[in-house]
mmCIF file of C-alpha atoms in Angstrom:
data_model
loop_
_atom_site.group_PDB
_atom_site.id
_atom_site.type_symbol
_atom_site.label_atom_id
_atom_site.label_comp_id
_atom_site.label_asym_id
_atom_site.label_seq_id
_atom_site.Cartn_x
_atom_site.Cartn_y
_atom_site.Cartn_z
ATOM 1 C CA UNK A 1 13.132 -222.813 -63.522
ATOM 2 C CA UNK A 2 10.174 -225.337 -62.875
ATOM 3 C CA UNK A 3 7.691 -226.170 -60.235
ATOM 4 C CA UNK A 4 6.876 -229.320 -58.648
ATOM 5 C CA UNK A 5 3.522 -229.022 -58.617
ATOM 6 C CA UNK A 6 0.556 -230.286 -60.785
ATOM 7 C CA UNK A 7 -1.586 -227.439 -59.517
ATOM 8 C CA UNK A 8 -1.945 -224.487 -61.767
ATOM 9 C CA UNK A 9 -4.002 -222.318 -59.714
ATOM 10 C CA UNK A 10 -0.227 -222.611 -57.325
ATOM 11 C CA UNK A 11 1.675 -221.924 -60.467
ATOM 12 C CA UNK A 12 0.040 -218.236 -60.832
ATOM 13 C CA UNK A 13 0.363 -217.542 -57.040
ATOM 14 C CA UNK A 14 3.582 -218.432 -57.221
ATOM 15 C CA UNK A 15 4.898 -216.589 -60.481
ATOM 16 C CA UNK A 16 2.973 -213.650 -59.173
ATOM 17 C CA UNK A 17 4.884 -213.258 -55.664
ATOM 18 C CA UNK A 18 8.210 -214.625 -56.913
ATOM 19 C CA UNK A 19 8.570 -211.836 -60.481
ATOM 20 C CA UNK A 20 10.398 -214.373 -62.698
ATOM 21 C CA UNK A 21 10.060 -216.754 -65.001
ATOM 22 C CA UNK A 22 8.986 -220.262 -63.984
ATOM 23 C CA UNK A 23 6.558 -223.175 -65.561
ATOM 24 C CA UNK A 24 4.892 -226.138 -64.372
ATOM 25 C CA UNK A 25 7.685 -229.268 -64.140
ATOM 26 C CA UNK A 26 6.594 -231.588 -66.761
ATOM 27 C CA UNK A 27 3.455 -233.995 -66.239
ATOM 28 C CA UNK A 28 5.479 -237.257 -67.000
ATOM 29 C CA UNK A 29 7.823 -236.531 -64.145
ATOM 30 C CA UNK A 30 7.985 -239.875 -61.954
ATOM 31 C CA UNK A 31 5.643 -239.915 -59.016
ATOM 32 C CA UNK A 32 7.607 -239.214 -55.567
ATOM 33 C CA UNK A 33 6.177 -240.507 -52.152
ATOM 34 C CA UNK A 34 6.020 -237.516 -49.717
ATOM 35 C CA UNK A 35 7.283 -239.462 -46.725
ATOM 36 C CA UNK A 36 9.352 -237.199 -44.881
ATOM 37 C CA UNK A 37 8.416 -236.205 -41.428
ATOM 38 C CA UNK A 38 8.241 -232.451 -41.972
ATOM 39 C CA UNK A 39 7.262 -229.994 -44.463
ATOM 40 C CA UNK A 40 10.623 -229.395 -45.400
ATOM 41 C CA UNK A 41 11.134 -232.865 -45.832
ATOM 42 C CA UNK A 42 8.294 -233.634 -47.952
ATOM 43 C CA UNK A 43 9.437 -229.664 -50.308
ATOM 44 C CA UNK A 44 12.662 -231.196 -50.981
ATOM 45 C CA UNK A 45 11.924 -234.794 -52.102
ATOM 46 C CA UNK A 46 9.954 -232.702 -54.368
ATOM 47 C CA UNK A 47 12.161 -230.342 -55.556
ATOM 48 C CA UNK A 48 14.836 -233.230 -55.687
ATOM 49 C CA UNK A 49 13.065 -235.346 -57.802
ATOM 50 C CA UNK A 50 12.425 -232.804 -60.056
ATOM 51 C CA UNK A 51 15.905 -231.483 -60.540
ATOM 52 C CA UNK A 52 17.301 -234.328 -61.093
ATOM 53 C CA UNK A 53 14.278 -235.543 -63.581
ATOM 54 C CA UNK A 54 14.816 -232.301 -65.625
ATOM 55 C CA UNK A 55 18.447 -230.476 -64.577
ATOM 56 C CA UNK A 56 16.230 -227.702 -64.114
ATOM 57 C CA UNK A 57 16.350 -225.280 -60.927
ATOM 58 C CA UNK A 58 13.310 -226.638 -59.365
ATOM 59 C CA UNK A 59 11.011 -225.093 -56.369
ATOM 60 C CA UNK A 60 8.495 -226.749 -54.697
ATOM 61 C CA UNK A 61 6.535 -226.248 -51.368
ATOM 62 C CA UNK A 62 4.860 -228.080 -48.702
ATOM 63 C CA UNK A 63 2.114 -226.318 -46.086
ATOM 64 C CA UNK A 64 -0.391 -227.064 -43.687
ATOM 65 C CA UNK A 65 -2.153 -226.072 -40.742
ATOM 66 C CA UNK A 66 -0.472 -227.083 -36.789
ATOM 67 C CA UNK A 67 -2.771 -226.975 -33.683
ATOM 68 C CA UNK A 68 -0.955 -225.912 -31.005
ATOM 69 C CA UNK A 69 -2.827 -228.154 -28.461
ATOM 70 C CA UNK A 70 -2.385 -230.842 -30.830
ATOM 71 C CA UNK A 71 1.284 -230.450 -30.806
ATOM 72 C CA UNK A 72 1.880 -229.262 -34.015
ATOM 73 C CA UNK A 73 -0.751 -231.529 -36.151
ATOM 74 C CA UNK A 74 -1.984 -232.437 -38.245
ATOM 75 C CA UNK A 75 0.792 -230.702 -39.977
ATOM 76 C CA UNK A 76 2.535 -232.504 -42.745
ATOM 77 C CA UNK A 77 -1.050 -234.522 -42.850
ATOM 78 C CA UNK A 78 -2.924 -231.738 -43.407
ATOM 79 C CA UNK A 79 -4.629 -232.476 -46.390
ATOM 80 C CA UNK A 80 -5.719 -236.193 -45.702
ATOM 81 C CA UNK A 81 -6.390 -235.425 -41.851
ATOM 82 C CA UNK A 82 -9.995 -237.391 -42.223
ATOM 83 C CA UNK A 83 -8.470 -240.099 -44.241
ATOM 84 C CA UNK A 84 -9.017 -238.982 -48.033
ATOM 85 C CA UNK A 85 -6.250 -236.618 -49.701
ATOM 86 C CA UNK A 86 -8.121 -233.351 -50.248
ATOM 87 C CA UNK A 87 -11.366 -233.881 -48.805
ATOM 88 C CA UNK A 88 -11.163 -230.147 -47.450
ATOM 89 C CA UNK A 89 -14.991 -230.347 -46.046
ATOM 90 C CA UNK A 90 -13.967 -233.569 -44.225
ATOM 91 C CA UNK A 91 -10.717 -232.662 -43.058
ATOM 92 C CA UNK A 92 -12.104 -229.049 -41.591
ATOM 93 C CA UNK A 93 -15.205 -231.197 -40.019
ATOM 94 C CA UNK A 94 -13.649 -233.455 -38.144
ATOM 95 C CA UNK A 95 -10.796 -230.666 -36.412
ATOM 96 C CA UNK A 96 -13.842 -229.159 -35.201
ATOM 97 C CA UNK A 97 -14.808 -232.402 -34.051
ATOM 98 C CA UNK A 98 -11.435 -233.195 -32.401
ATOM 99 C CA UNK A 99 -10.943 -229.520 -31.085
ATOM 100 C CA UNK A 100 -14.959 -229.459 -29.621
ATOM 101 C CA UNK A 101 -14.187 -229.141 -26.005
ATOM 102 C CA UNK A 102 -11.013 -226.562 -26.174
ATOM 103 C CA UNK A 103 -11.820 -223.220 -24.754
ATOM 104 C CA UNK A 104 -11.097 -220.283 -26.989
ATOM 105 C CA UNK A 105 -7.519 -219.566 -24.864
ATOM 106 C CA UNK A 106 -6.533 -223.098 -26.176
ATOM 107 C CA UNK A 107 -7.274 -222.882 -30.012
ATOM 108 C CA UNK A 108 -4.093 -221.370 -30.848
ATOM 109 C CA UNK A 109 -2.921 -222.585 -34.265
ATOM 110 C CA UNK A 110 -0.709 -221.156 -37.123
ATOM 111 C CA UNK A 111 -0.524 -221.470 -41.135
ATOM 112 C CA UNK A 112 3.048 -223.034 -42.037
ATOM 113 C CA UNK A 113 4.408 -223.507 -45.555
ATOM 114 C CA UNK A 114 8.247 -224.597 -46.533
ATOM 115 C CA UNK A 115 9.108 -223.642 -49.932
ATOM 116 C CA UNK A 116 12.841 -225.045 -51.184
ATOM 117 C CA UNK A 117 14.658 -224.592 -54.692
ATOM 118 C CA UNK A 118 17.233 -227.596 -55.716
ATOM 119 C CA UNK A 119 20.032 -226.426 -58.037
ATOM 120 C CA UNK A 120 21.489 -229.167 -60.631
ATOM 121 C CA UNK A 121 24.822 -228.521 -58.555
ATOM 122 C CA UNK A 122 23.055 -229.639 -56.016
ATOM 123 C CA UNK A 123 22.975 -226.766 -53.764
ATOM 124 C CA UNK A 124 19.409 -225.647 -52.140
ATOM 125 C CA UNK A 125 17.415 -223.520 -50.325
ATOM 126 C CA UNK A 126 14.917 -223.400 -48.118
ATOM 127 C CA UNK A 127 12.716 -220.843 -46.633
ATOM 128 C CA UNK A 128 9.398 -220.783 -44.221
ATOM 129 C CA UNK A 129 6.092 -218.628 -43.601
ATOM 130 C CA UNK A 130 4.110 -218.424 -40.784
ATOM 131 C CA UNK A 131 0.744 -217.094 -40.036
ATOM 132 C CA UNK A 132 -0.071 -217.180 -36.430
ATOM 133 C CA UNK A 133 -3.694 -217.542 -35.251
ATOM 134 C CA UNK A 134 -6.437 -219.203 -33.675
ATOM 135 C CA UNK A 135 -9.219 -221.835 -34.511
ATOM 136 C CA UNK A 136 -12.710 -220.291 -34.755
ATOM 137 C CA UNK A 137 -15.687 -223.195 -33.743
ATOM 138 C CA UNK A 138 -17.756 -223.077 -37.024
ATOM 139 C CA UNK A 139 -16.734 -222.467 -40.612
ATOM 140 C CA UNK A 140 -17.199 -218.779 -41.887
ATOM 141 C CA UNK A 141 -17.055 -217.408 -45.475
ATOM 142 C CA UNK A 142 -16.825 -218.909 -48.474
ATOM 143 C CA UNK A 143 -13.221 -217.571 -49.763
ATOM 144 C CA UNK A 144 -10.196 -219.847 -49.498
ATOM 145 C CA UNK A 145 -9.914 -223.358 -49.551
ATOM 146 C CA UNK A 146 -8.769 -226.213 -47.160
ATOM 147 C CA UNK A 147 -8.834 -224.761 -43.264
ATOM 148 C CA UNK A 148 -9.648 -221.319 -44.160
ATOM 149 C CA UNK A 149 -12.884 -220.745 -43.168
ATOM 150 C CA UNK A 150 -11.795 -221.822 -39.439
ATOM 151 C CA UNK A 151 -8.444 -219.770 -38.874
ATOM 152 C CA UNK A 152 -8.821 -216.485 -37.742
ATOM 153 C CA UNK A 153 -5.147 -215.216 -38.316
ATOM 154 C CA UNK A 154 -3.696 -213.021 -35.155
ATOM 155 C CA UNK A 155 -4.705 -209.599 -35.390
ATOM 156 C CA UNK A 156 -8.080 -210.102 -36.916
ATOM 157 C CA UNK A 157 -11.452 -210.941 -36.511
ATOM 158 C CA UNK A 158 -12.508 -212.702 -40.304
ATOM 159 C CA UNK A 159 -11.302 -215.957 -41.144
ATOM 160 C CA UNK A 160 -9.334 -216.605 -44.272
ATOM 161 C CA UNK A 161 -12.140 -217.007 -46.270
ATOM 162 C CA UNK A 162 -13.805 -213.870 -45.079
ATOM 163 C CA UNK A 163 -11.127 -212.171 -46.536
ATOM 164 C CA UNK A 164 -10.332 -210.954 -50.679
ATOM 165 C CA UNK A 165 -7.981 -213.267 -51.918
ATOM 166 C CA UNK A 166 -5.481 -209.737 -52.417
ATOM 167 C CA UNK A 167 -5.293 -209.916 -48.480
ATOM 168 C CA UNK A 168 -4.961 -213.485 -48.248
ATOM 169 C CA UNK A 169 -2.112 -213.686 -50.422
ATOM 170 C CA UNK A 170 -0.472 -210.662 -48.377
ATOM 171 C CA UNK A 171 -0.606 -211.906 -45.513
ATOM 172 C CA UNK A 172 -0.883 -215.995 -46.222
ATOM 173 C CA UNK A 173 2.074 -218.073 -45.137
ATOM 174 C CA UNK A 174 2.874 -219.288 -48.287
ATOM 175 C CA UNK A 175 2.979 -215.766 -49.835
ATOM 176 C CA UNK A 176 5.608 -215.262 -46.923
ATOM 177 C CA UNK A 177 7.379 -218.464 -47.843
ATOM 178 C CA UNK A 178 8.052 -217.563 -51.626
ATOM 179 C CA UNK A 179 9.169 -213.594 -50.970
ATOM 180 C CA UNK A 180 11.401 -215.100 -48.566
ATOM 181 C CA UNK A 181 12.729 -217.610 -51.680
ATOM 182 C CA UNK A 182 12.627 -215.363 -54.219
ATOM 183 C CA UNK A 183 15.025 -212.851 -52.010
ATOM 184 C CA UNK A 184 17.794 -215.612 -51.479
ATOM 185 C CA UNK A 185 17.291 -216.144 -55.007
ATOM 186 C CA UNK A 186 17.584 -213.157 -56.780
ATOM 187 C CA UNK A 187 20.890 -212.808 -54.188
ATOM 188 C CA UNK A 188 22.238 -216.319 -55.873
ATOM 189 C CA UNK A 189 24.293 -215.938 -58.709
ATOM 190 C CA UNK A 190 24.056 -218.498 -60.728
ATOM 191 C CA UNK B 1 -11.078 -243.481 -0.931
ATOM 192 C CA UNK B 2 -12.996 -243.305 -4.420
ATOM 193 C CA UNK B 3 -12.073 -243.592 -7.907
ATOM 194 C CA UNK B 4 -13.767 -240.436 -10.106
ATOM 195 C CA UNK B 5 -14.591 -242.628 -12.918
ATOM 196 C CA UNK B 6 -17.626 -244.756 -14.136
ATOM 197 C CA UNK B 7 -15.685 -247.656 -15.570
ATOM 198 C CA UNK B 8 -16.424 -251.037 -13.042
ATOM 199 C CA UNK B 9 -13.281 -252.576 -15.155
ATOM 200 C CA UNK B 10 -11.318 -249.845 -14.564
ATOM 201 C CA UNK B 11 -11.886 -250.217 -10.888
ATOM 202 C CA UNK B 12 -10.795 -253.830 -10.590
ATOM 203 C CA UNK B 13 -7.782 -252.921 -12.467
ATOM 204 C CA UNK B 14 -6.399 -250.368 -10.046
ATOM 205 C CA UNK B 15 -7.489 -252.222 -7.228
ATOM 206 C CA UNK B 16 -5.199 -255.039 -7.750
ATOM 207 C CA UNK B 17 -2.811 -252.592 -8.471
ATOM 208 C CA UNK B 18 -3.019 -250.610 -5.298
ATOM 209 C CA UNK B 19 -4.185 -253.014 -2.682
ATOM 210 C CA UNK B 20 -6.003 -250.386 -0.793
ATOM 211 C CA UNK B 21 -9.679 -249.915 -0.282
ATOM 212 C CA UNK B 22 -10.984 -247.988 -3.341
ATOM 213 C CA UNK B 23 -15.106 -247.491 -4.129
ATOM 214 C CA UNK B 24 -16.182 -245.957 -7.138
ATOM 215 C CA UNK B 25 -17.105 -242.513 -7.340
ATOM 216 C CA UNK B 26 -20.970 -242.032 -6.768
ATOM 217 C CA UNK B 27 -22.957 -242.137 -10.086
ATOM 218 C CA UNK B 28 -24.231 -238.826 -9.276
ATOM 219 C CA UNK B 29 -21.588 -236.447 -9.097
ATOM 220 C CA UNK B 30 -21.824 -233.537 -10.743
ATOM 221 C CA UNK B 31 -20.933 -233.948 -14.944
ATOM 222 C CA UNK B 32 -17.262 -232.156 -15.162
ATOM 223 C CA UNK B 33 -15.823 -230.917 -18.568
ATOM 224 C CA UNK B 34 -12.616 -232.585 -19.724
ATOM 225 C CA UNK B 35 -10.899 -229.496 -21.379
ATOM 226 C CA UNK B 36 -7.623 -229.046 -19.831
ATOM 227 C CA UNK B 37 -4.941 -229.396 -22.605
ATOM 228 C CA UNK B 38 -2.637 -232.221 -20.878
ATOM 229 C CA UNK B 39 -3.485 -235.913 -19.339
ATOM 230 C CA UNK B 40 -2.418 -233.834 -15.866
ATOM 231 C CA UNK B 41 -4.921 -231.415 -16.374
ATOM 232 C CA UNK B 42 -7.709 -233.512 -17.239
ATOM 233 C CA UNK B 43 -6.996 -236.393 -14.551
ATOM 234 C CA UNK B 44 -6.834 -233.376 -11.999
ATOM 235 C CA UNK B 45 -10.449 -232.045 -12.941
ATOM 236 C CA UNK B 46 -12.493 -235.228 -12.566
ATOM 237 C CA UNK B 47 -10.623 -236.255 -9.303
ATOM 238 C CA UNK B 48 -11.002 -232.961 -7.314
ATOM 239 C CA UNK B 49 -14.564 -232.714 -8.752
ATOM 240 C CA UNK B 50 -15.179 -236.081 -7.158
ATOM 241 C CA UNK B 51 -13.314 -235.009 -4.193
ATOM 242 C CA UNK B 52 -14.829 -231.728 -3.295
ATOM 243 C CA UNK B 53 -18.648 -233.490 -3.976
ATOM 244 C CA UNK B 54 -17.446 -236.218 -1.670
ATOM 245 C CA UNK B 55 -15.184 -235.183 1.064
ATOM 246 C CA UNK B 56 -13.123 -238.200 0.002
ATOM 247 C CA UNK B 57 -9.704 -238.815 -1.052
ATOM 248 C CA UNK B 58 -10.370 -239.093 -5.067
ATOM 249 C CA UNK B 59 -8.605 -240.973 -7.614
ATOM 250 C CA UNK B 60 -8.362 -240.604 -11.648
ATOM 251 C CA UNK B 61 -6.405 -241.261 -14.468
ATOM 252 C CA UNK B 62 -6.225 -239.573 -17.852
ATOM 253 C CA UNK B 63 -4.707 -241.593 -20.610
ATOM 254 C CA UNK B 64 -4.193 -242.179 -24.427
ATOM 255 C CA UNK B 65 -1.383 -242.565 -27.239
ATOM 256 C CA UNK B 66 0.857 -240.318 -28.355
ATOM 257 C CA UNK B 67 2.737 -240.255 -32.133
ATOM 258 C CA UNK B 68 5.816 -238.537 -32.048
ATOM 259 C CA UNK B 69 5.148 -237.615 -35.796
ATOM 260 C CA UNK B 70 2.271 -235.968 -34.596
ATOM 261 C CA UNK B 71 3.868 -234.152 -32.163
ATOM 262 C CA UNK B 72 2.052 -236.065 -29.535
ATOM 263 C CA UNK B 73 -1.366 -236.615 -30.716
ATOM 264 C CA UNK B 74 -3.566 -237.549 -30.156
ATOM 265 C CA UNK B 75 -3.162 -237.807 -26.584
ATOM 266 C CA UNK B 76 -5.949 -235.805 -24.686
ATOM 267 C CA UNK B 77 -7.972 -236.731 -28.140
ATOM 268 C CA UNK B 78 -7.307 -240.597 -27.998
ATOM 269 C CA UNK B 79 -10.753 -241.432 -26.999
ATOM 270 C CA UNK B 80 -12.737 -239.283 -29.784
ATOM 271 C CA UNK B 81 -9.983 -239.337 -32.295
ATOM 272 C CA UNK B 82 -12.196 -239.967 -35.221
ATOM 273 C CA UNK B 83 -15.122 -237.969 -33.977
ATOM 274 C CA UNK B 84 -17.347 -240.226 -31.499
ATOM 275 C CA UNK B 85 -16.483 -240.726 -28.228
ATOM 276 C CA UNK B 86 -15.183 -244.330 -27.592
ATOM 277 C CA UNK B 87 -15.486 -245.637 -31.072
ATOM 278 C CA UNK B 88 -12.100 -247.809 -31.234
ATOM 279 C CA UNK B 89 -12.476 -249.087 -34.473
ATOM 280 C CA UNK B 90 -12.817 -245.465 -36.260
ATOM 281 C CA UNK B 91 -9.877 -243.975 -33.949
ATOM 282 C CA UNK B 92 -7.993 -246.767 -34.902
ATOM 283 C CA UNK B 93 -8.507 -247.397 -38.797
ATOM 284 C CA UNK B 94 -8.557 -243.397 -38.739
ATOM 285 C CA UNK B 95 -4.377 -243.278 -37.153
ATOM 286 C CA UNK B 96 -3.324 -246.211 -39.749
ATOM 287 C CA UNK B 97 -5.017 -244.032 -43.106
ATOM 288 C CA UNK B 98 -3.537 -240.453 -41.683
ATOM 289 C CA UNK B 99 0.323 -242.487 -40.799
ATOM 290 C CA UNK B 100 0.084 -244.883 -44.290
ATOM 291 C CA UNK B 101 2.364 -243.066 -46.013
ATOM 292 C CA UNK B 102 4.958 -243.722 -42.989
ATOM 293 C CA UNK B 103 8.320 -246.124 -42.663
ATOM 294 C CA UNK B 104 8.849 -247.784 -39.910
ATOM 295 C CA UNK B 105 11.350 -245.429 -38.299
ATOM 296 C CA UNK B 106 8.952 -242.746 -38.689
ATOM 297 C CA UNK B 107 6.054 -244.682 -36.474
ATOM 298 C CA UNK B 108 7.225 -244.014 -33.152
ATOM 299 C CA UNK B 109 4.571 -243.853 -30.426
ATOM 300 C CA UNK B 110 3.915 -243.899 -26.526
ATOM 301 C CA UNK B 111 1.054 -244.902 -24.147
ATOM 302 C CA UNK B 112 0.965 -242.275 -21.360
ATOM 303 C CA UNK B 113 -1.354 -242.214 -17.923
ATOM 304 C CA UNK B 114 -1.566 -240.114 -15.469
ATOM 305 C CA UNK B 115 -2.836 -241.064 -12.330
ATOM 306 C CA UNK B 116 -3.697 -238.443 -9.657
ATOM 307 C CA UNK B 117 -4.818 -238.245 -6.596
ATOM 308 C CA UNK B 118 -7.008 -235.192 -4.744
ATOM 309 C CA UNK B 119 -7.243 -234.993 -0.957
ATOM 310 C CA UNK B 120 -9.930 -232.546 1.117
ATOM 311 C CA UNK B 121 -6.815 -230.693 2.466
ATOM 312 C CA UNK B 122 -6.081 -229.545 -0.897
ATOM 313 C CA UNK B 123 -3.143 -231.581 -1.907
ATOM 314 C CA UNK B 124 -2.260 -233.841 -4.991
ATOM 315 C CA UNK B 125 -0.362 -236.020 -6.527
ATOM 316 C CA UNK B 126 0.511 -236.615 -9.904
ATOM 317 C CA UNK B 127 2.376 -239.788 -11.285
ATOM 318 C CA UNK B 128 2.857 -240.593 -14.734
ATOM 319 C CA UNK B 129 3.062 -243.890 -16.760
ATOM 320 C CA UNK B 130 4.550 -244.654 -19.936
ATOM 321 C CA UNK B 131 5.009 -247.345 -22.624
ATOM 322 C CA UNK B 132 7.460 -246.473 -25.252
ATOM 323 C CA UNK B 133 6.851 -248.448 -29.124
ATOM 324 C CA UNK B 134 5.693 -247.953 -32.239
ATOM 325 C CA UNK B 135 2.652 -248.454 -34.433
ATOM 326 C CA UNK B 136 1.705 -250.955 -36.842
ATOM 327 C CA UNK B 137 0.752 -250.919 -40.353
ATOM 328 C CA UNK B 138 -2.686 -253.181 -39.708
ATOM 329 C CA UNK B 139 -4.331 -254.303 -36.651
ATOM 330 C CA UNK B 140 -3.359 -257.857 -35.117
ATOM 331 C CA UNK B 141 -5.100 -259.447 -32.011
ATOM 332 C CA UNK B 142 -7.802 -259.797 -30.407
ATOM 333 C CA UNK B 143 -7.205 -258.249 -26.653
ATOM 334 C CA UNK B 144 -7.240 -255.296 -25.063
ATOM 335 C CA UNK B 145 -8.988 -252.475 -26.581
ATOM 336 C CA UNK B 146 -8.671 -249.146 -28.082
ATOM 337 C CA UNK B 147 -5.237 -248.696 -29.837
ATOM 338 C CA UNK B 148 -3.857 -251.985 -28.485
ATOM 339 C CA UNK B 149 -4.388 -253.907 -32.030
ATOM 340 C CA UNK B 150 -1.297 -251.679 -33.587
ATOM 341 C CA UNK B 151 0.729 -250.879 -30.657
ATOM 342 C CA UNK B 152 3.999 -252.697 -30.411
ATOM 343 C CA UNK B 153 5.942 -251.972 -27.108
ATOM 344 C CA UNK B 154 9.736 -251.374 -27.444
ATOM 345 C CA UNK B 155 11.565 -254.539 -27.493
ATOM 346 C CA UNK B 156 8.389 -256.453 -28.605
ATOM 347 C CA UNK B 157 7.026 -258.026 -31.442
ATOM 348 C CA UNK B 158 3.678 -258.527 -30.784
ATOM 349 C CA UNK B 159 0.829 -255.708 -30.368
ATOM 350 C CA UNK B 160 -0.541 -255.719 -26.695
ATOM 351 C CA UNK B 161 -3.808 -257.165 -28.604
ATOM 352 C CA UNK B 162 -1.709 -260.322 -29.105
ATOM 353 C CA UNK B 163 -0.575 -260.542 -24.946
ATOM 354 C CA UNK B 164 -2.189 -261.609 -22.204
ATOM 355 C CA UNK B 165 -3.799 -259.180 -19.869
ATOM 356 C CA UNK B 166 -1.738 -259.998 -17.049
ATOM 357 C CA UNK B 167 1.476 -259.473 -19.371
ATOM 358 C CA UNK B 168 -0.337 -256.094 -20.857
ATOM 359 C CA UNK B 169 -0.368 -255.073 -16.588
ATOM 360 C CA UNK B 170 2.738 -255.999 -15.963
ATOM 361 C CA UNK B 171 4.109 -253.096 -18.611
ATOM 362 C CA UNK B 172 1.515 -250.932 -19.408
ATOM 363 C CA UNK B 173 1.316 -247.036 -18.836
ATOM 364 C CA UNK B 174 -1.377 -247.469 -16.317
ATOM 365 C CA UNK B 175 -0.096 -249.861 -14.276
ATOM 366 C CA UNK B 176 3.033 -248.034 -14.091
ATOM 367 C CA UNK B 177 1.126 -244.695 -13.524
ATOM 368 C CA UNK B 178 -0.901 -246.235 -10.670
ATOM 369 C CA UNK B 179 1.949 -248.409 -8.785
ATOM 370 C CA UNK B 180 3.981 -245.213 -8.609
ATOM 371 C CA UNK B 181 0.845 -243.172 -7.432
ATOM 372 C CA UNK B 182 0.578 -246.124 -4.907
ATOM 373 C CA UNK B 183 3.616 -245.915 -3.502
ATOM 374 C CA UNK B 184 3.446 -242.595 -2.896
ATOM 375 C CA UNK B 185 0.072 -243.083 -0.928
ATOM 376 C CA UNK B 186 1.662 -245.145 1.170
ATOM 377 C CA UNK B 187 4.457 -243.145 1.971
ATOM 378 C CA UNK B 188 1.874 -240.187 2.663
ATOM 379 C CA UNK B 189 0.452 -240.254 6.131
ATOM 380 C CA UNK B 190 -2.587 -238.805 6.664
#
């Protein structure tokens, strides 16, 4: 089993919530363009391209943050919001920006992540987490990456990155995501 | 009968498009706070701000351009997309970087007005505009302004930079948003 992913540090959270064994898909696989129109979109030409590169059982995941007042975004274009893919200080600066004159009541926003598996047979699955929250109006803490340090998840009063990376995974959307994989998986037989 | 807003071109536009006597809205009316979450809800707070300060019947629109794969941004956030207030050029080079990645059947878009208007008896009305299209990969023309450069209206091929601004009237959101606020003035009596 393989993930699409060229990020180890998602490789370890991964194998750690999911309890089997699973490696990086190899580096040479041929470069996909995440097009879709959802996260579940973007997981599977992922996964897809994987499998079929490989005729491994491949996972992959797509996640990002969706503003309720901004009806949903910037969702699948999370990570390049200001422009540049990954440019987390950027991308957090100018939702601030955007978001400057929403009162508290409207900052609603939640964590979403997809995460799919392809099968050579071509079956898959796909499964979501959610963390519900709100947008604080200034960065806090220095855990995290991406928006963390401006969503303050339901229920609480840190932001992500106020928070041990233990909790974080507990409660992240992406932890969510996987368990929810890895229990239609282990239910497979295959 | 004013119009709540400081724009002089604004106010020859919706002239012509009413034919009734319409003044702009003192210059020193009281600042108001766009923060409603909708077009209707910010249209509604500068025109019964102007209204109540006046004791006239007040006019205002709210406006911008919403991407259906952005679930309707950036709407309310048209103006200050990219950060500063009014800066077209960084709203607009800002939508093409975060949407580069999408086909043509994915770039879907709308212009949307709402016109209102706010009487001293307390009453309102709301009429809404809307020009259904898509966005373009680069900027083309030399009209308009704002997000006109890479808007193509449904059925077009040119951007509304590349009409003429009695042909961008004719269609656009706030011409339709005022002539049906129009008619409805006229059917009011008061």
């Amino acid at each position: 089993m393989i993930l699409a992913s060229t990020n180890p540090h998602k490789l370890a959270e991964v194998r750690a919530i999911l309890n089997l064994p699973i490696e990086l898909a190899p580096a040479d696989l041929p470069e996909v363009v995440e097009d879709a129109t959802s996260f579940t979109g973007n997981a599977l030409i992922k996964a897809r391209a994987a499998c079929q590169a490989t005729g491994e059982i491949a996972l992959a995941d797509d996640s990002g943050l969706c503003v309720d007042v901004l009806g949903g975004a910037p969702g699948i274009f999370s990570a390049r919001w200001a422009g540049v893919h990954g440019d987390d200080e950027g991308n957090l600066r100018l939702l601030l920006t955007q978001l400057a004159d929403m009162k508290p009541e409207n900052r609603g926003a939640s964590f979403r992540c997809v995460a799919v598996a392809c099968f050579p047979d071509g079956s898959e699955i796909v499964a979501e987490g959610r963390l519900p929250g709100s947008l604080a109006t200034a960065p806090r803490g220095e855990g995290g990456f991406g928006y963390d340090p401006i969503f303050v998840p339901a229920g609480s009063k840190l932001t992500i990155a106020e928070m041990s990376a233990e909790h974080k995974n507990e409660i992240s959307h992406r932890g969510a995501a996987f368990r929810e994989l890895a229990k239609r998986l282990r239910r497979r037989k295959h």
